[in-house]
Structure formats: C-alpha cells, structure tokens
Short mmCIF file of C-alpha atoms in Angstrom, two decimals:
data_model
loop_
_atom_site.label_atom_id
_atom_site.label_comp_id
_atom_site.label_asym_id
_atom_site.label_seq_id
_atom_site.Cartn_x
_atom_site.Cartn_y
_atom_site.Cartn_z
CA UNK A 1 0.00 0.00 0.00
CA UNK A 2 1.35 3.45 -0.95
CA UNK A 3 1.83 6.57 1.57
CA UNK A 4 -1.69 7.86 0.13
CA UNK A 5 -3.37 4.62 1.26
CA UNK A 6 -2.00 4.16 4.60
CA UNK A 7 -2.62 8.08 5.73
CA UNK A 8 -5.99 7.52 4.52
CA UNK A 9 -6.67 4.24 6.97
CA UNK A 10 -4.81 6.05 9.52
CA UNK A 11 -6.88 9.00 9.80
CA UNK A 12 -9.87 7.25 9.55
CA UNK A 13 -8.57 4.62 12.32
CA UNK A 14 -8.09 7.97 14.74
CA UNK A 15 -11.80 8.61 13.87
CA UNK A 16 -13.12 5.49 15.21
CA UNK A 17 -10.91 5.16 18.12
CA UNK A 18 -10.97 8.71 19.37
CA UNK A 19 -8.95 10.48 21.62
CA UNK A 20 -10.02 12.89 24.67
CA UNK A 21 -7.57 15.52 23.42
CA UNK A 22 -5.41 15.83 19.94
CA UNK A 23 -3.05 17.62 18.92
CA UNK A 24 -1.70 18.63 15.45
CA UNK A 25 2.23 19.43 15.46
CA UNK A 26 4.76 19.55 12.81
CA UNK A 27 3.52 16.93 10.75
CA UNK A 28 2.28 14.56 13.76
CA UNK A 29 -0.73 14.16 15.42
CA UNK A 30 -0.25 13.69 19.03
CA UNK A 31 -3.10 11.96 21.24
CA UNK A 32 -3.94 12.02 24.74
CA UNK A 33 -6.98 9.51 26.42
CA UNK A 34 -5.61 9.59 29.93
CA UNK A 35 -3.65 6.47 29.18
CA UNK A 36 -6.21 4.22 27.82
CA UNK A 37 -4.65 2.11 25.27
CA UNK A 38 -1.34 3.00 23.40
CA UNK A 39 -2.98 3.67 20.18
CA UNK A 40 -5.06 6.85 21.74
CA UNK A 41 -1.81 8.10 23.74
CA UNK A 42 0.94 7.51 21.64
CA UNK A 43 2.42 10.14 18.45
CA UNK A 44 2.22 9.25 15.04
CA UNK A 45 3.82 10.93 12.10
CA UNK A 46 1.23 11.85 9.15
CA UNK A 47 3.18 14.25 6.83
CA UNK A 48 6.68 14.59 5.76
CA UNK A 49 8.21 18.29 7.42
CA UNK A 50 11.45 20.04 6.40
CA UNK A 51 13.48 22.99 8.72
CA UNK A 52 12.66 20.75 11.95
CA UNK A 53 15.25 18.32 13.63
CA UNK A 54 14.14 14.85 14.37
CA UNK A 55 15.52 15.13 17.48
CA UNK A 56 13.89 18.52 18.40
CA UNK A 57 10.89 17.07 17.69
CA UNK A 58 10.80 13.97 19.87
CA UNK A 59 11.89 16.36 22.34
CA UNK A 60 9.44 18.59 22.41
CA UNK A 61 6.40 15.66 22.04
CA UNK A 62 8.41 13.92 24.81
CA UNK A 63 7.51 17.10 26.96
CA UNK A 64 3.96 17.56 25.84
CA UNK A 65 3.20 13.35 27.15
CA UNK A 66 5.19 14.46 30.14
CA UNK A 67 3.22 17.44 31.16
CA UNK A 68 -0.05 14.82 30.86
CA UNK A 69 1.30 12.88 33.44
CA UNK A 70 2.03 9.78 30.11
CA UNK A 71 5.13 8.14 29.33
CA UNK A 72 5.66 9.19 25.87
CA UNK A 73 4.80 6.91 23.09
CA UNK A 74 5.66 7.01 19.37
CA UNK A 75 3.55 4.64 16.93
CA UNK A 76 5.88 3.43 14.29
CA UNK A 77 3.96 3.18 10.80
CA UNK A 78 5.60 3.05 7.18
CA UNK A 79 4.58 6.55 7.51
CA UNK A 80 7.68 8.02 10.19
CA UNK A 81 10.65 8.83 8.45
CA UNK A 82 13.28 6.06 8.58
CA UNK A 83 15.88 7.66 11.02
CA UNK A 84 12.66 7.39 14.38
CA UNK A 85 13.00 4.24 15.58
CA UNK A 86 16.58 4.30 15.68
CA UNK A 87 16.54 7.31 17.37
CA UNK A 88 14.32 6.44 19.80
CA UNK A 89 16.25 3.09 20.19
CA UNK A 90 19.18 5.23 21.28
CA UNK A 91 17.35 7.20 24.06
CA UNK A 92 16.55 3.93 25.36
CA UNK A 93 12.56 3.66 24.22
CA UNK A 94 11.89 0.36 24.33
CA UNK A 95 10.08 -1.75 21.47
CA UNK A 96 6.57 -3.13 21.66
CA UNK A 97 3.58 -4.32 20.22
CA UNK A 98 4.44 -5.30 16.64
CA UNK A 99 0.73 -5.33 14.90
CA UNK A 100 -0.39 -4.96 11.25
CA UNK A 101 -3.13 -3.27 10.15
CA UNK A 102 -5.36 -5.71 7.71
CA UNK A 103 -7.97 -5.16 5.03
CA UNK A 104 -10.72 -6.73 2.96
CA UNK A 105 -13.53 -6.19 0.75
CA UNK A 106 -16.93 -6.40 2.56
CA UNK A 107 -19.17 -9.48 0.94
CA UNK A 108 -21.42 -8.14 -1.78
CA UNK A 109 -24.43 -10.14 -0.64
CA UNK A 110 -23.35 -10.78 3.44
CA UNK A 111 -26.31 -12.41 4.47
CA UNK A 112 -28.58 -11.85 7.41
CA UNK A 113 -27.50 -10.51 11.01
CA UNK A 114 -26.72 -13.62 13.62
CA UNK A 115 -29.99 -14.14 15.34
CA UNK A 116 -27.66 -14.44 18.76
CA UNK A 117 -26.18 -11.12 17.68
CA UNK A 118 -27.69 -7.68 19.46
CA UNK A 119 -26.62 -4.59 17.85
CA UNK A 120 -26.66 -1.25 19.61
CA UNK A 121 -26.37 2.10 18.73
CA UNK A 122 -25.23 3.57 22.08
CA UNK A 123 -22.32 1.83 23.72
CA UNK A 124 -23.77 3.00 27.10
CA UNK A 125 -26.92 0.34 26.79
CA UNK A 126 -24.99 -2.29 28.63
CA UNK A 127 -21.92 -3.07 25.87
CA UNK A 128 -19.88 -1.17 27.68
CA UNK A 129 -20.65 -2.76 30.91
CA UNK A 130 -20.52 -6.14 29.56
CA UNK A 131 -17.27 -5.60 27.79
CA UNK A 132 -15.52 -3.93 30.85
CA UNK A 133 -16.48 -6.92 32.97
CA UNK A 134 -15.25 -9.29 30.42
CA UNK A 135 -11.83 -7.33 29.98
CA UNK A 136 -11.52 -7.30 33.58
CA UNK A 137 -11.18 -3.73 32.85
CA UNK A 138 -10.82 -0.87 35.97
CA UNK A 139 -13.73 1.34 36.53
CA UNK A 140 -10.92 4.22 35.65
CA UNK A 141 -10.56 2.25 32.15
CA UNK A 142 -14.22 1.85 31.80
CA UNK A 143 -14.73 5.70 32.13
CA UNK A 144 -12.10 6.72 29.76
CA UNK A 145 -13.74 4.27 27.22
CA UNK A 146 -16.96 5.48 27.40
CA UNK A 147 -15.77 8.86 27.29
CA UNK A 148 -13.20 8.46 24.43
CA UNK A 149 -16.61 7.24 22.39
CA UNK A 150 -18.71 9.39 23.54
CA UNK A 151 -16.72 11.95 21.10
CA UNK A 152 -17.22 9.65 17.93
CA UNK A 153 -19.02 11.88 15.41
CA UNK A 154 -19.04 8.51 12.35
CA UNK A 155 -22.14 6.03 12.74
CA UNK A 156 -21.14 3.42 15.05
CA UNK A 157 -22.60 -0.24 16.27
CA UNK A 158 -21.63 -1.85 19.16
CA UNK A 159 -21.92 -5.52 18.75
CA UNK A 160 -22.69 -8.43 21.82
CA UNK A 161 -22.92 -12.24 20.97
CA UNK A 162 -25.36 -13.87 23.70
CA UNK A 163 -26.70 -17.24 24.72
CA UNK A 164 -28.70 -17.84 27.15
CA UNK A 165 -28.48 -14.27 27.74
CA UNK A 166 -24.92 -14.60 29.28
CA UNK A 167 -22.34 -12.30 26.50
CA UNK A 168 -19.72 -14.35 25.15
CA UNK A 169 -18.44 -12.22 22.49
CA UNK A 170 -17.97 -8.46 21.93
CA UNK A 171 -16.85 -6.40 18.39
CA UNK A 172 -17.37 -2.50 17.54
CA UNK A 173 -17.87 -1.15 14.31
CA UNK A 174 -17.25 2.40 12.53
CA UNK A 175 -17.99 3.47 9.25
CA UNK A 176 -16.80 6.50 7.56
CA UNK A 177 -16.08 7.25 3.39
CA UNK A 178 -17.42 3.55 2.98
CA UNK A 179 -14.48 1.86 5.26
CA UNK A 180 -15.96 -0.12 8.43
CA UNK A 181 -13.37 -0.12 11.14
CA UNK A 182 -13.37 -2.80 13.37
CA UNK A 183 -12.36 -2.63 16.91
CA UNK A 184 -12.78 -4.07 20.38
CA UNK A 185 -13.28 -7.86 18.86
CA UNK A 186 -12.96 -10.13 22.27
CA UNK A 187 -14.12 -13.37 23.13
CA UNK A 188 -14.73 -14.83 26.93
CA UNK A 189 -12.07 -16.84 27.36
CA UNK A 190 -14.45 -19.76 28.43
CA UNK A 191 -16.64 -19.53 25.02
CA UNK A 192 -13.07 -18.94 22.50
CA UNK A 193 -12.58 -21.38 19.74
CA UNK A 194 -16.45 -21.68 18.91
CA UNK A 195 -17.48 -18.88 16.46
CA UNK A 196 -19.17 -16.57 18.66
CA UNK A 197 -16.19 -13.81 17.20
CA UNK A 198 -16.65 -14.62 13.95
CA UNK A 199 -20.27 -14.08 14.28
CA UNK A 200 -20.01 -10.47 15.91
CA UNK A 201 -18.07 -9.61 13.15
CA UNK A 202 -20.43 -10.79 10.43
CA UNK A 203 -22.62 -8.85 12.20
CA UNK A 204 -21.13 -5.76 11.64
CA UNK A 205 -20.78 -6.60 8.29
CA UNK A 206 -24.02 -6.60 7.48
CA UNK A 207 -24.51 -3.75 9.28
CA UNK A 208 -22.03 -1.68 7.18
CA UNK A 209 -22.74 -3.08 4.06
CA UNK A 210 -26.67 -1.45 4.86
CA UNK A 211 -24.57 1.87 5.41
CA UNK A 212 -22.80 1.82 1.90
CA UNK A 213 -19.18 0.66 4.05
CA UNK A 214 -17.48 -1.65 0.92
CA UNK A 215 -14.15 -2.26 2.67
CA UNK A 216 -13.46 -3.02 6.01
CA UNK A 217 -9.84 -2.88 7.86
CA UNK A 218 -8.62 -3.50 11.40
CA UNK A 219 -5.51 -3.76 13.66
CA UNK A 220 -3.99 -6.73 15.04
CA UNK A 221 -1.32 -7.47 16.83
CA UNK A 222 1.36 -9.48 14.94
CA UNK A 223 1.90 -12.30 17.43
CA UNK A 224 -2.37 -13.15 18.07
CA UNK A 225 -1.89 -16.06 16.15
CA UNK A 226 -5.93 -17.10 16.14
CA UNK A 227 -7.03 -13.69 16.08
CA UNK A 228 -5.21 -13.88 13.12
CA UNK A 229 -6.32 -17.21 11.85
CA UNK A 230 -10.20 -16.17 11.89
CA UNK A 231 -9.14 -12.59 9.70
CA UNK A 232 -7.65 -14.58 6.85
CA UNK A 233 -10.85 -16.33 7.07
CA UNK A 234 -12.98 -13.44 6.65
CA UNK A 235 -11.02 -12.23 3.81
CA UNK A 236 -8.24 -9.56 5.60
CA UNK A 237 -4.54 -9.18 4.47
CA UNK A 238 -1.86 -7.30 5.71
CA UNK A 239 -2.11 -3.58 4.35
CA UNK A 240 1.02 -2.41 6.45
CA UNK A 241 2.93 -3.28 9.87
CA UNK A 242 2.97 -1.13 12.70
CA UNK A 243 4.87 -0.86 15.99
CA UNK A 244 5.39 1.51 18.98
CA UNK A 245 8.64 2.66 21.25
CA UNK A 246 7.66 4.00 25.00
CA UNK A 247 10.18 5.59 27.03
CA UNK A 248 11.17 2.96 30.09
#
C-alpha cells in the first residue's frame, strides 16, 4: 500500500478510536486519552516536514506526554521517516507491540445478522458494561472508554454475541467514506474457539454493508496467532505493519 493509502486508513482509524484531546504538530498528530490504550496516547507521524530536527521534535512531544502525566509513546507506521526508531532506540525507548493493520472487501451479498447477535447504537446500553467486565477492565478504564466514544461523530454499532443471555463475544464497528473499522473484537475466554467472534463480526458486516461501508480494515497485533487465523478467514490481508517505542 502506498503513503496515500495508509494516511488515509490512519486518519480514519483515529476517527473510530478517538482520543479525549489531539493535537496537530509539525507533521504529527499527538493523542492524549488519559492512558487508555497505546494507540489513543501515543504520536504518530502523518506528513513529511522540512526545517525541523528529528531530534527537536521527539523532544518537544516527549515534553507535551510528560506534562499529561504519560510516558511518551511514538507509533511506528511506514509513515515516520526512517531515522525514528533508531533514534528512539538510542534514548533507550523500548520496542513493543508489533501489529499490522489488515484489510478486505466487505461481501457483496453478506447475508442476514446472527440471530444471537444484538446490535446497539449507544455503547452506554450495557456493551460497555458487559465488555468492561469481560476485559476485567478498571472502573478508571471503563470511564475513559466510554468517554473516548462518547466523542465519535461517524455512525457506530456496538456488537454483543449472547446465549442464554450470558455475552460471550464483543466487536465495535465504525464506518466512515465507505471503510468499516473494526475494533474491540474479544471473546470470553471460556466460550473462544467456537465462532461466537466470527459471528459479531459478520454482524457488523451486514450492518455496514446497509450503510454503503465496501471495505473493512482493522488492527492486530502481529503475534495473536488465532485472532489472526479467523481474519484470513474473513477475507483480511496485511495492508502495512505497525509498531510503537515508549520511554522505560
């Protein structure tokens, strides 16, 4: 995929997995979510900039996660100019989280929603709850979720898998410019192995495909071996890999 391609899934991946504050510097877009996941707190370059060191630059974002009260965080995508993570290497960041970011055409014809799956509109009717309980998330976590998507401004479905009214699986869905991004796909450990992922996913595409989404990418990381098992199953390849240094 060319530059044009992956700033376009980036931006519309910072859509759907928003923020609480953002900031546009020098190229980079910098974002803050009181810690909550490194893909909302962490510094990614977008554009190419000239007349501005590298190293004044990581200097300057370093202070801006400091003042937060965040250990700075720099997301490494084929879009960060080749001398970063070598740099960053040097001032002792440490390496993490190799992922890839996948993509695949939605099914023309994708059938009818999962009669076990509930769609909602609001995450706040009980997904939220569910999935927090099934993360074994902190109430902190829970409340910078719910407020990080209470600022999504792109229709969004919020997906639950349940039988016998217990949830066993979880997925969220985002469309924008006829992309559906996928996020939040997790499975209770008990019910893994038996579909019920799979199905919340179908489930959102159906719903996408009703919202003229064509396309549909996501981000995994590189070493969830079944995760990545049941994407090449629905269709996804790798678009471009991704990685992330964090100051120790």
């Amino acid at each position: 995929m060319d530059q044009s391609g992956i700033r376009r899934l980036e931006c519309l991946a910072f859509n759907a997995w928003p923020s609480l504050r953002t900031v546009l510097r020098d190229g980079w877009v910098l974002r803050f979510a009181e810690g909550h996941t490194k893909r909302a707190n962490s510094a990614s370059a977008l554009w190419p900039v000239d007349g501005i060191s590298l190293d004044a630059r990581i200097a300057a974002f370093e202070a801006d996660y400091r003042r937060a009260g965040l250990a700075p965080i720099f997301r490494l995508t084929p879009l960060a100019e080749p001398g970063l993570d070598a740099a960053l290497a040097a001032r002792d960041y440490v390496r993490l989280d190799e992922s890839l970011v996948l993509t695949a055409e939605l099914p023309a014809t994708p059938g009818r929603m999962p009669a076990d799956v509930e769609i909602d509109a609001d995450p706040e009717l009980g997904w939220l709850d569910d999935l927090a309980r099934a993360a074994g998330a902190t109430g902190r976590e829970r409340g910078s979720v719910g407020r990080m998507l209470a600022c999504l401004a792109a229709p969004a479905a919020f997906a639950r898998v349940r039988q016998a009214g217990v949830p066993l699986a979880f997925g969220m869905g985002v469309v924008e410019n006829g992309h559906l991004g996928i996020f939040e796909v997790l499975t209770v450990p008990d019910a893994r192995g038996r579909g019920f992922g799979r199905r919340a996913i179908e489930a959102l595409f159906v719903w996408a495909r009703a919202r003229g989404a064509t396309r549909a990418y996501l981000q995994v990381t590189e070493a969830n071996a079944p995760a990545r098992a049941l994407y090449a199953a629905l269709g996804f390849s790798t678009a471009y890999p991704y990685g992330y240094r964090r100051a120790r």
